[in-house]
CSV table of C-alpha atoms in Angstrom, one decimal:
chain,number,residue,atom,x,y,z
A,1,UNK,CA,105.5,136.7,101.5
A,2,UNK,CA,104.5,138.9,98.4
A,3,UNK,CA,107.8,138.2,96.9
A,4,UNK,CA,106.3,134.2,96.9
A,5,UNK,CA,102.9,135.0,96.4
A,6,UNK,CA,104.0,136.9,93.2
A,7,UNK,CA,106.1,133.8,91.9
A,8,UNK,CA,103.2,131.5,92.5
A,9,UNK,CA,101.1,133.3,90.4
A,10,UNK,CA,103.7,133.6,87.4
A,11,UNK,CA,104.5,130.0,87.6
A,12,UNK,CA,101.1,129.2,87.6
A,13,UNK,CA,100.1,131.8,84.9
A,14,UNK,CA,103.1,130.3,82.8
A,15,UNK,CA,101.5,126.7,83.3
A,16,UNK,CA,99.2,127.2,81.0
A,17,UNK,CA,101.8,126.4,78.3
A,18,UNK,CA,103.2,123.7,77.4
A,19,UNK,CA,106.8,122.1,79.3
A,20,UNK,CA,109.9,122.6,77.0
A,21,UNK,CA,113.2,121.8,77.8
A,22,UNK,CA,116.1,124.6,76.7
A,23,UNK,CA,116.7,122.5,73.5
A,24,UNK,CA,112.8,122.6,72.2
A,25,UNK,CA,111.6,119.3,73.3
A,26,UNK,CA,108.3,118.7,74.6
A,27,UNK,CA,107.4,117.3,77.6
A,28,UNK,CA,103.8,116.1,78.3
A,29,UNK,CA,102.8,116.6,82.0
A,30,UNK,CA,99.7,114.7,82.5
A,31,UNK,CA,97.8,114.5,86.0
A,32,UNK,CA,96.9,112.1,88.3
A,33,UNK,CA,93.1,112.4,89.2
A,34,UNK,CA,91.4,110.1,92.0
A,35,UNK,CA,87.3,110.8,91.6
A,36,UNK,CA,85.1,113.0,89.6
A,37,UNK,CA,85.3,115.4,92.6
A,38,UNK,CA,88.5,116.5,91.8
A,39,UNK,CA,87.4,118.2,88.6
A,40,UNK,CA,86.8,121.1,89.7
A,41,UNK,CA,90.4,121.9,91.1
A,42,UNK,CA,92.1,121.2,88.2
A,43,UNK,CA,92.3,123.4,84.9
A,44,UNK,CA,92.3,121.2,81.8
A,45,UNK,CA,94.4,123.6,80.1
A,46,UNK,CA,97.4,123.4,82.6
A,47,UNK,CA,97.8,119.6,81.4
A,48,UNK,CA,97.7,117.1,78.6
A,49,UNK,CA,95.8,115.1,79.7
A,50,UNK,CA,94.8,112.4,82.6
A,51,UNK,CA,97.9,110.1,83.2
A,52,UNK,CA,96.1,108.3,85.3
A,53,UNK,CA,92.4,107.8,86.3
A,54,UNK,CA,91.9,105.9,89.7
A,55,UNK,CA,88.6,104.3,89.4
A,56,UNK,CA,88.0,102.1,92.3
A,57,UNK,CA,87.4,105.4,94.1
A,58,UNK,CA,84.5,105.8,92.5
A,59,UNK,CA,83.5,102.0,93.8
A,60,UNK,CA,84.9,102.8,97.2
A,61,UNK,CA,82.6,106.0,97.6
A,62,UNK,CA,79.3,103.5,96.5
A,63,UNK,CA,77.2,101.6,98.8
A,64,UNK,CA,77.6,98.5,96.5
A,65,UNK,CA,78.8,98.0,92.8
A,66,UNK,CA,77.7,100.7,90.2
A,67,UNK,CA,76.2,99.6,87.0
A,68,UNK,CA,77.8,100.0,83.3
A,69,UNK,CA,75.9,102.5,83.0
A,70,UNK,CA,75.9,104.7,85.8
A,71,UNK,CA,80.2,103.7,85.4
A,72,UNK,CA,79.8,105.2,82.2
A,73,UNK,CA,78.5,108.3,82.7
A,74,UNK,CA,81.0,108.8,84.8
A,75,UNK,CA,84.0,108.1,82.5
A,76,UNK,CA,82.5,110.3,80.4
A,77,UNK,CA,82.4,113.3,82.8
A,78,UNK,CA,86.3,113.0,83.1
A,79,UNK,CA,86.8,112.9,79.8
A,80,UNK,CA,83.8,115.9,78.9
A,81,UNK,CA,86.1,117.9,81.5
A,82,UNK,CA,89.4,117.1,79.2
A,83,UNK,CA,88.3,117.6,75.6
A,84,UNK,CA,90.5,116.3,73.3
A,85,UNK,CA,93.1,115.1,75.5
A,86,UNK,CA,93.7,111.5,76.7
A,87,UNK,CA,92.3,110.3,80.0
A,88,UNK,CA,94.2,106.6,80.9
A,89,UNK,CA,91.7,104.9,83.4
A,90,UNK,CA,93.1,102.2,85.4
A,91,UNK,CA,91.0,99.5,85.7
A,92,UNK,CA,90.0,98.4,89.1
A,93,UNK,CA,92.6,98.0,91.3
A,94,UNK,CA,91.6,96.5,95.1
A,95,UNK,CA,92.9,94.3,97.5
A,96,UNK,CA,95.7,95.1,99.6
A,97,UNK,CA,95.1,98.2,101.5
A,98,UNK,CA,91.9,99.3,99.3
A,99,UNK,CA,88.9,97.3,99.9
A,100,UNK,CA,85.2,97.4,98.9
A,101,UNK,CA,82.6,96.9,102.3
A,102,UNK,CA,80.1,95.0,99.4
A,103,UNK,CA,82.8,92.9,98.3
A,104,UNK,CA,84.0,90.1,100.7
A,105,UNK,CA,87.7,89.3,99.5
A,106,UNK,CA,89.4,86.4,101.2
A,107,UNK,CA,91.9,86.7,104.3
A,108,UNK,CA,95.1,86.6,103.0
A,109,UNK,CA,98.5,86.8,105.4
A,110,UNK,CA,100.2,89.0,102.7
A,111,UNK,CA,97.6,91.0,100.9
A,112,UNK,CA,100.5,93.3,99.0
A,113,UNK,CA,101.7,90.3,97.7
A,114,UNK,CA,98.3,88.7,96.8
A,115,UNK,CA,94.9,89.1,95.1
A,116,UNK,CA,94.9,92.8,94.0
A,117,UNK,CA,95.0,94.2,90.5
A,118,UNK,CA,94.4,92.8,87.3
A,119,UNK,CA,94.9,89.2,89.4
A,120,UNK,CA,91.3,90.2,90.9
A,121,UNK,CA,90.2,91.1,87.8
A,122,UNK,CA,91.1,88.1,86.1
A,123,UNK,CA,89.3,86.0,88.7
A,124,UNK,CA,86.5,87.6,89.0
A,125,UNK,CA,86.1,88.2,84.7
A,126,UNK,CA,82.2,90.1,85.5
A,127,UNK,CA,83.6,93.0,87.3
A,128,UNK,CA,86.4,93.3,84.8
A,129,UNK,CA,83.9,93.3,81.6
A,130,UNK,CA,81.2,95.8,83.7
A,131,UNK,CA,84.0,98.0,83.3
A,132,UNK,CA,85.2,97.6,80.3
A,133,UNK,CA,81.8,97.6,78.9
A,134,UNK,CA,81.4,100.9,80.5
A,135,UNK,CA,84.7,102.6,79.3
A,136,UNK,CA,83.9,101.6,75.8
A,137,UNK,CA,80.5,103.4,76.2
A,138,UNK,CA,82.4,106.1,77.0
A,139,UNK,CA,84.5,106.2,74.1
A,140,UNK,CA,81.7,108.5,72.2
A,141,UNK,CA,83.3,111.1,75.2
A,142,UNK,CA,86.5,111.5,74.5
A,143,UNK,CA,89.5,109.5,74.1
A,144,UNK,CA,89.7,106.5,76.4
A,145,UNK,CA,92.7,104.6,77.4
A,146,UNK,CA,92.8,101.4,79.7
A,147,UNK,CA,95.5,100.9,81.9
A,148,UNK,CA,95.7,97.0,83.4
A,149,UNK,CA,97.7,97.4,87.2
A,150,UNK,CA,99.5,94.8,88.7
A,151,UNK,CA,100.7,93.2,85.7
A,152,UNK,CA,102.9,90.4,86.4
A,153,UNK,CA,102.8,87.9,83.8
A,154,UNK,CA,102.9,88.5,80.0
A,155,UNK,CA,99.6,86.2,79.5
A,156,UNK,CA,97.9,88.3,82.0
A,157,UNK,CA,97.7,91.2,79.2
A,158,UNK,CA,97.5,88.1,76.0
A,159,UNK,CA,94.0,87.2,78.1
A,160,UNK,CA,93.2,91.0,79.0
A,161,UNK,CA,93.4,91.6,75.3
A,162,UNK,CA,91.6,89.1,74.3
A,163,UNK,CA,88.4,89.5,77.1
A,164,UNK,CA,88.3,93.2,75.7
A,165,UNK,CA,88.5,92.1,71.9
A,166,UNK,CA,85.3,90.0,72.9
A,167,UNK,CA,83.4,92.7,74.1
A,168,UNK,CA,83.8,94.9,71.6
A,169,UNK,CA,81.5,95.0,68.8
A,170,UNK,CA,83.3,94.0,65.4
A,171,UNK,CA,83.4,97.0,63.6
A,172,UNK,CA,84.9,99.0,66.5
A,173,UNK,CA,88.6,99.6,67.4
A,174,UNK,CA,89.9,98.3,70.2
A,175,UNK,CA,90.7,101.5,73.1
A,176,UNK,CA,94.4,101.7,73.5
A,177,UNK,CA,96.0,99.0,76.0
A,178,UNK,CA,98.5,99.8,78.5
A,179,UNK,CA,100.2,97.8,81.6
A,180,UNK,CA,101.5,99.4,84.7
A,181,UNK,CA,105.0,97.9,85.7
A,182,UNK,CA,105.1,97.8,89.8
A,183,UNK,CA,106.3,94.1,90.2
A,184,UNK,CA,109.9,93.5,89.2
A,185,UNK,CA,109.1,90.4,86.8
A,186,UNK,CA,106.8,92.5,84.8
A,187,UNK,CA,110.3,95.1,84.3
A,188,UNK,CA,112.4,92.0,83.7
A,189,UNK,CA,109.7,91.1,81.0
A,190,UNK,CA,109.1,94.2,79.2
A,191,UNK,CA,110.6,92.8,76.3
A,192,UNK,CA,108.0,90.2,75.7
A,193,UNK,CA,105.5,92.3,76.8
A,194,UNK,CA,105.9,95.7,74.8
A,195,UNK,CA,104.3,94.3,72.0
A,196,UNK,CA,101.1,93.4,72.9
A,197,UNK,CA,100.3,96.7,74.7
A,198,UNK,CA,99.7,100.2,73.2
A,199,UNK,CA,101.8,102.1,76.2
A,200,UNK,CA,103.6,101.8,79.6
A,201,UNK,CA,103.1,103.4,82.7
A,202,UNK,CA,105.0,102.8,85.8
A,203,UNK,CA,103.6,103.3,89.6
A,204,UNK,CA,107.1,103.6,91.2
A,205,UNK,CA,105.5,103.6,94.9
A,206,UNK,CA,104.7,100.1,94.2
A,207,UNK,CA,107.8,99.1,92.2
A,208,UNK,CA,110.2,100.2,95.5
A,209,UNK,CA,108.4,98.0,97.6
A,210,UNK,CA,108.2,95.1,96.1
A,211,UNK,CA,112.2,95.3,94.9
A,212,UNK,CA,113.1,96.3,98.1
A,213,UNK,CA,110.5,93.5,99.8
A,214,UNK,CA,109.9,96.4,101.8
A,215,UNK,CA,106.2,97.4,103.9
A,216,UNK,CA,106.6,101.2,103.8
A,217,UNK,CA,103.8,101.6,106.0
A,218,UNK,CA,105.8,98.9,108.6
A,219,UNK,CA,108.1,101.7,110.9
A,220,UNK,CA,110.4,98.2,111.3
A,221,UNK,CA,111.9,98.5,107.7
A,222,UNK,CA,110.6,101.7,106.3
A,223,UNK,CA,114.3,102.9,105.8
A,224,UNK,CA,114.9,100.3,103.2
A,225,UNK,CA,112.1,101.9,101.1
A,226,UNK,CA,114.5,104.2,98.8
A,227,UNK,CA,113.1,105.2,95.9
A,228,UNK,CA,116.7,106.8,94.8
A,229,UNK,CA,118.5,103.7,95.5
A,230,UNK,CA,120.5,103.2,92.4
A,231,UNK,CA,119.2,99.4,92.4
A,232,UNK,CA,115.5,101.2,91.7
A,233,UNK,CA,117.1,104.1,89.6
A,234,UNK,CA,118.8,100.9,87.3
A,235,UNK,CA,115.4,99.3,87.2
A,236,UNK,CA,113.9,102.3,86.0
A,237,UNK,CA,116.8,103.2,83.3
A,238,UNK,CA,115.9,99.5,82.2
A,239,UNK,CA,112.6,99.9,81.8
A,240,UNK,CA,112.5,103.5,80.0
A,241,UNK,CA,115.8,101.5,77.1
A,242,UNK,CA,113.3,99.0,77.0
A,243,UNK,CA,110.2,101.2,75.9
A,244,UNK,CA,112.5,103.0,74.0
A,245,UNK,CA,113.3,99.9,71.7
A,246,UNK,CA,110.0,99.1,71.6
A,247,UNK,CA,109.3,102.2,70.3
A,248,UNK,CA,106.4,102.0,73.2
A,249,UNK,CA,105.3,105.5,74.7
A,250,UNK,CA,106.1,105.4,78.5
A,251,UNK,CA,104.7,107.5,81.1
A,252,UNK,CA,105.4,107.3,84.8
A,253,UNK,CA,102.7,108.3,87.5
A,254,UNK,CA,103.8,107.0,90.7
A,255,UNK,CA,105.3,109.8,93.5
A,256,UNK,CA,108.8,110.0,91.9
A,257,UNK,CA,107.2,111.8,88.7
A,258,UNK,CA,105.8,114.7,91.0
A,259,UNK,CA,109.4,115.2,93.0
A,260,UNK,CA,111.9,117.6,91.2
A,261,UNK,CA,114.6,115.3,91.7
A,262,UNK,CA,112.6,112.3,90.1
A,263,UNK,CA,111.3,114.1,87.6
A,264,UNK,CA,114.9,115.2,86.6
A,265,UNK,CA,116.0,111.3,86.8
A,266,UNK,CA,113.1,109.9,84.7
A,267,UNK,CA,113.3,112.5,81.9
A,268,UNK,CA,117.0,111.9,81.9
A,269,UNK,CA,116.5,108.3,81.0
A,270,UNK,CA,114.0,108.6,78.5
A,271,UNK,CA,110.2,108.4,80.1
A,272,UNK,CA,108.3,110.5,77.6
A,273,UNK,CA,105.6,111.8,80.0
A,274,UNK,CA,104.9,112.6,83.8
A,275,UNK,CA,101.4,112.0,85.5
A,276,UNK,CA,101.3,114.1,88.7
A,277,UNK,CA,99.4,115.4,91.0
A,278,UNK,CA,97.3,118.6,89.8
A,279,UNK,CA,99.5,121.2,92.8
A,280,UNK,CA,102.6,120.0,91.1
A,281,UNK,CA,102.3,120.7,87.3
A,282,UNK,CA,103.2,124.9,87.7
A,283,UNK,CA,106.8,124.0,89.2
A,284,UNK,CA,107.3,120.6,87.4
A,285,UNK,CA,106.8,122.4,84.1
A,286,UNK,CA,108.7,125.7,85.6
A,287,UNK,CA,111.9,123.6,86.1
A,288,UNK,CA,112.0,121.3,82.8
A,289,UNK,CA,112.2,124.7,81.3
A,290,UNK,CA,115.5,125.1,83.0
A,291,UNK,CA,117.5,121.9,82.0
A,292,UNK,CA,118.3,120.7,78.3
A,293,UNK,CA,118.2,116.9,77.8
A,294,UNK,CA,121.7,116.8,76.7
A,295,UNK,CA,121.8,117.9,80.8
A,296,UNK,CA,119.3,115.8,82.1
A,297,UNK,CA,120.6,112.5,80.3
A,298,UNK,CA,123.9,113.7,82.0
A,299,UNK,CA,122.5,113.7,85.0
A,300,UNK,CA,120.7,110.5,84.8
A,301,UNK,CA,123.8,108.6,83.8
A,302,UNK,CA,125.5,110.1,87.3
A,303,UNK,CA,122.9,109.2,89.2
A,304,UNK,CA,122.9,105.4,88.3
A,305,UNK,CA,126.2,105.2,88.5
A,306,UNK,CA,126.2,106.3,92.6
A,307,UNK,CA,126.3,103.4,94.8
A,308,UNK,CA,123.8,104.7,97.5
A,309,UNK,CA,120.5,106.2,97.9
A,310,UNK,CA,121.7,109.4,99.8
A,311,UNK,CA,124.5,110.5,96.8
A,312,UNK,CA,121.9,109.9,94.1
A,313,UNK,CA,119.5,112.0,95.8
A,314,UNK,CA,122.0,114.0,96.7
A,315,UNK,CA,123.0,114.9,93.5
A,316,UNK,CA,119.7,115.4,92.2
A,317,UNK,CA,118.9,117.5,94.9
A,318,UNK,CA,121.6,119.7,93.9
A,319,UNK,CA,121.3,120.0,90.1
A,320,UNK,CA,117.1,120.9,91.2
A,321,UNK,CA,118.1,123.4,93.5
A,322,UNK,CA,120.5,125.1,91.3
A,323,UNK,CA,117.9,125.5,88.5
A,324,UNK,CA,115.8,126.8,91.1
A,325,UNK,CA,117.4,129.3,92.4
């Protein structure tokens, strides 16, 4: 209708400030961004930044593996698109569902529990330094970040660290080191690990399947993958205390940062950041406006407190819809 058509354009029109809640606090919306081709639908000025760079679509889209430099170039067209704004680039993360056609990996009976991630990377120490090579070319760009997926282990990111130290020459400082938390040992270990990394970011899609031991993309248990379960919402209230302690930025990217009601949750608990997808920043940033944290913390404290999936989304459903309307 015109009546929608109009609000579109005000939201969007109103996205080109920045998100601030009702009592003056700032809240970075970042976006999600999966190849170079998406540049051109996304406006730089809506967001702060790139949350979180996907770059084994850039492998995927490549007859067989692209060298540093042509990787470079590339990182630096992301970040020449975002001037002056962060740009978190994950480092390769295949295996499980995402495979390469050049790149035999073994047959494995469980691939989501198996060699994906930073565990890939870690074997196979060449394809990890081609591209860290090529993101600290980059660096002249813009500002890089380097996000490590699949973290399980602290000495995972201790040897990560290390690898990237070594490839750096002497007098140059080392690009800012985060870890994404999607396996449940890395949130029960955030304590040890906070220190040795530079941020946090958590891909919740991940994190609910492998709490729930749950194939969302198996019809047989799909049910069981609740991403408002309180036993994920107390997870996530862990993690964000955690980061908070730490005095570690955190930053969530997964599906949940892109949903009213999980954006509602995660800022009520203390996540500093959202990473979304690019159609989601006018409304995400149109709705913080509504709430004050004092509200939002309230809110969060309800929903972790409910003992089912359906009354925490429930009541963040409710609280969304009210600000809404």
């Amino acid at each position: 209708s015109d009546e929608q058509a109009a609000i579109q354009g005000r939201l969007i029109e109103e996205s080109r400030t920045p998100a601030v809640t009702r009592c003056g606090l700032e809240v970075p919306i970042l976006v999600n961004v999966e190849s170079p081709r998406d540049l051109q639908a996304i406006d730089a000025a809506r967001v702060e930044g790139v949350g979180l760079f996907r770059t084994e679509f850039a492998y995927m889209e490549r007859p067989t593996f692209p060298a540093v430099a042509e990787q470079a170039e590339m990182y630096r067209e992301v970040l020449r698109h975002f001037p002056d704004k962060p740009v978190v680039f994950r480092t390769l993360d295949i295996g499980n569902d995402k495979q390469l056609r050049y790149f035999e990996t073994p047959e494995e009976a469980n691939p989501a529990l198996g060699w994906r991630g930073l565990r890939l990377g870690l074997h196979w120490k060449d394809l990890l330094l081609a591209q860290i090579q090529a993101l600290i070319e980059a660096g002249d760009a813009g500002d890089v970040r380097v996000l490590l997926p699949m973290v399980t282990l602290l000495d995972e990111v201790r040897e990560t660290r290390a690898l990237i130290r070594a490839a750096l020459p002497p007098e140059m400082k080392m690009p800012p080191l985060g870890c994404m938390i999607e396996v449940p040992a890395a949130a029960m270990a955030l304590r040890d690990i906070a220190p040795e990394v530079d941020f946090v970011s958590v891909g919740t899609n991940d994190l609910v399947q492998y709490l729930f031991a749950v194939d969302r993309d198996n019809p047989w248990v799909a049910d069981l993958y609740q991403p408002y379960h309180p036993a994920h919402l107390r997870v996530l209230d862990h993690i964000a205390k955690t980061c908070t302690e730490a005095g570690i930025p955190l930053s969530v990217c997964g599906e949940m940062a892109g949903e009213f009601e999980g954006a509602l949750f995660l800022l009520g608990v203390g996540v500093g950041q959202l990473s979304v997808a690019s159609p989601f920043v006018p409304q995400l940033k149109a709705l913080i406006r509504r709430f004050s944290q004092g509200e939002l913390e309230e809110l969060a404290r309800a929903a972790v407190a409910c003992d089912s999936a359906e009354a925490a989304h429930g009541l963040l459903h409710a609280a969304s819809q009210r600000a809404w309307d």
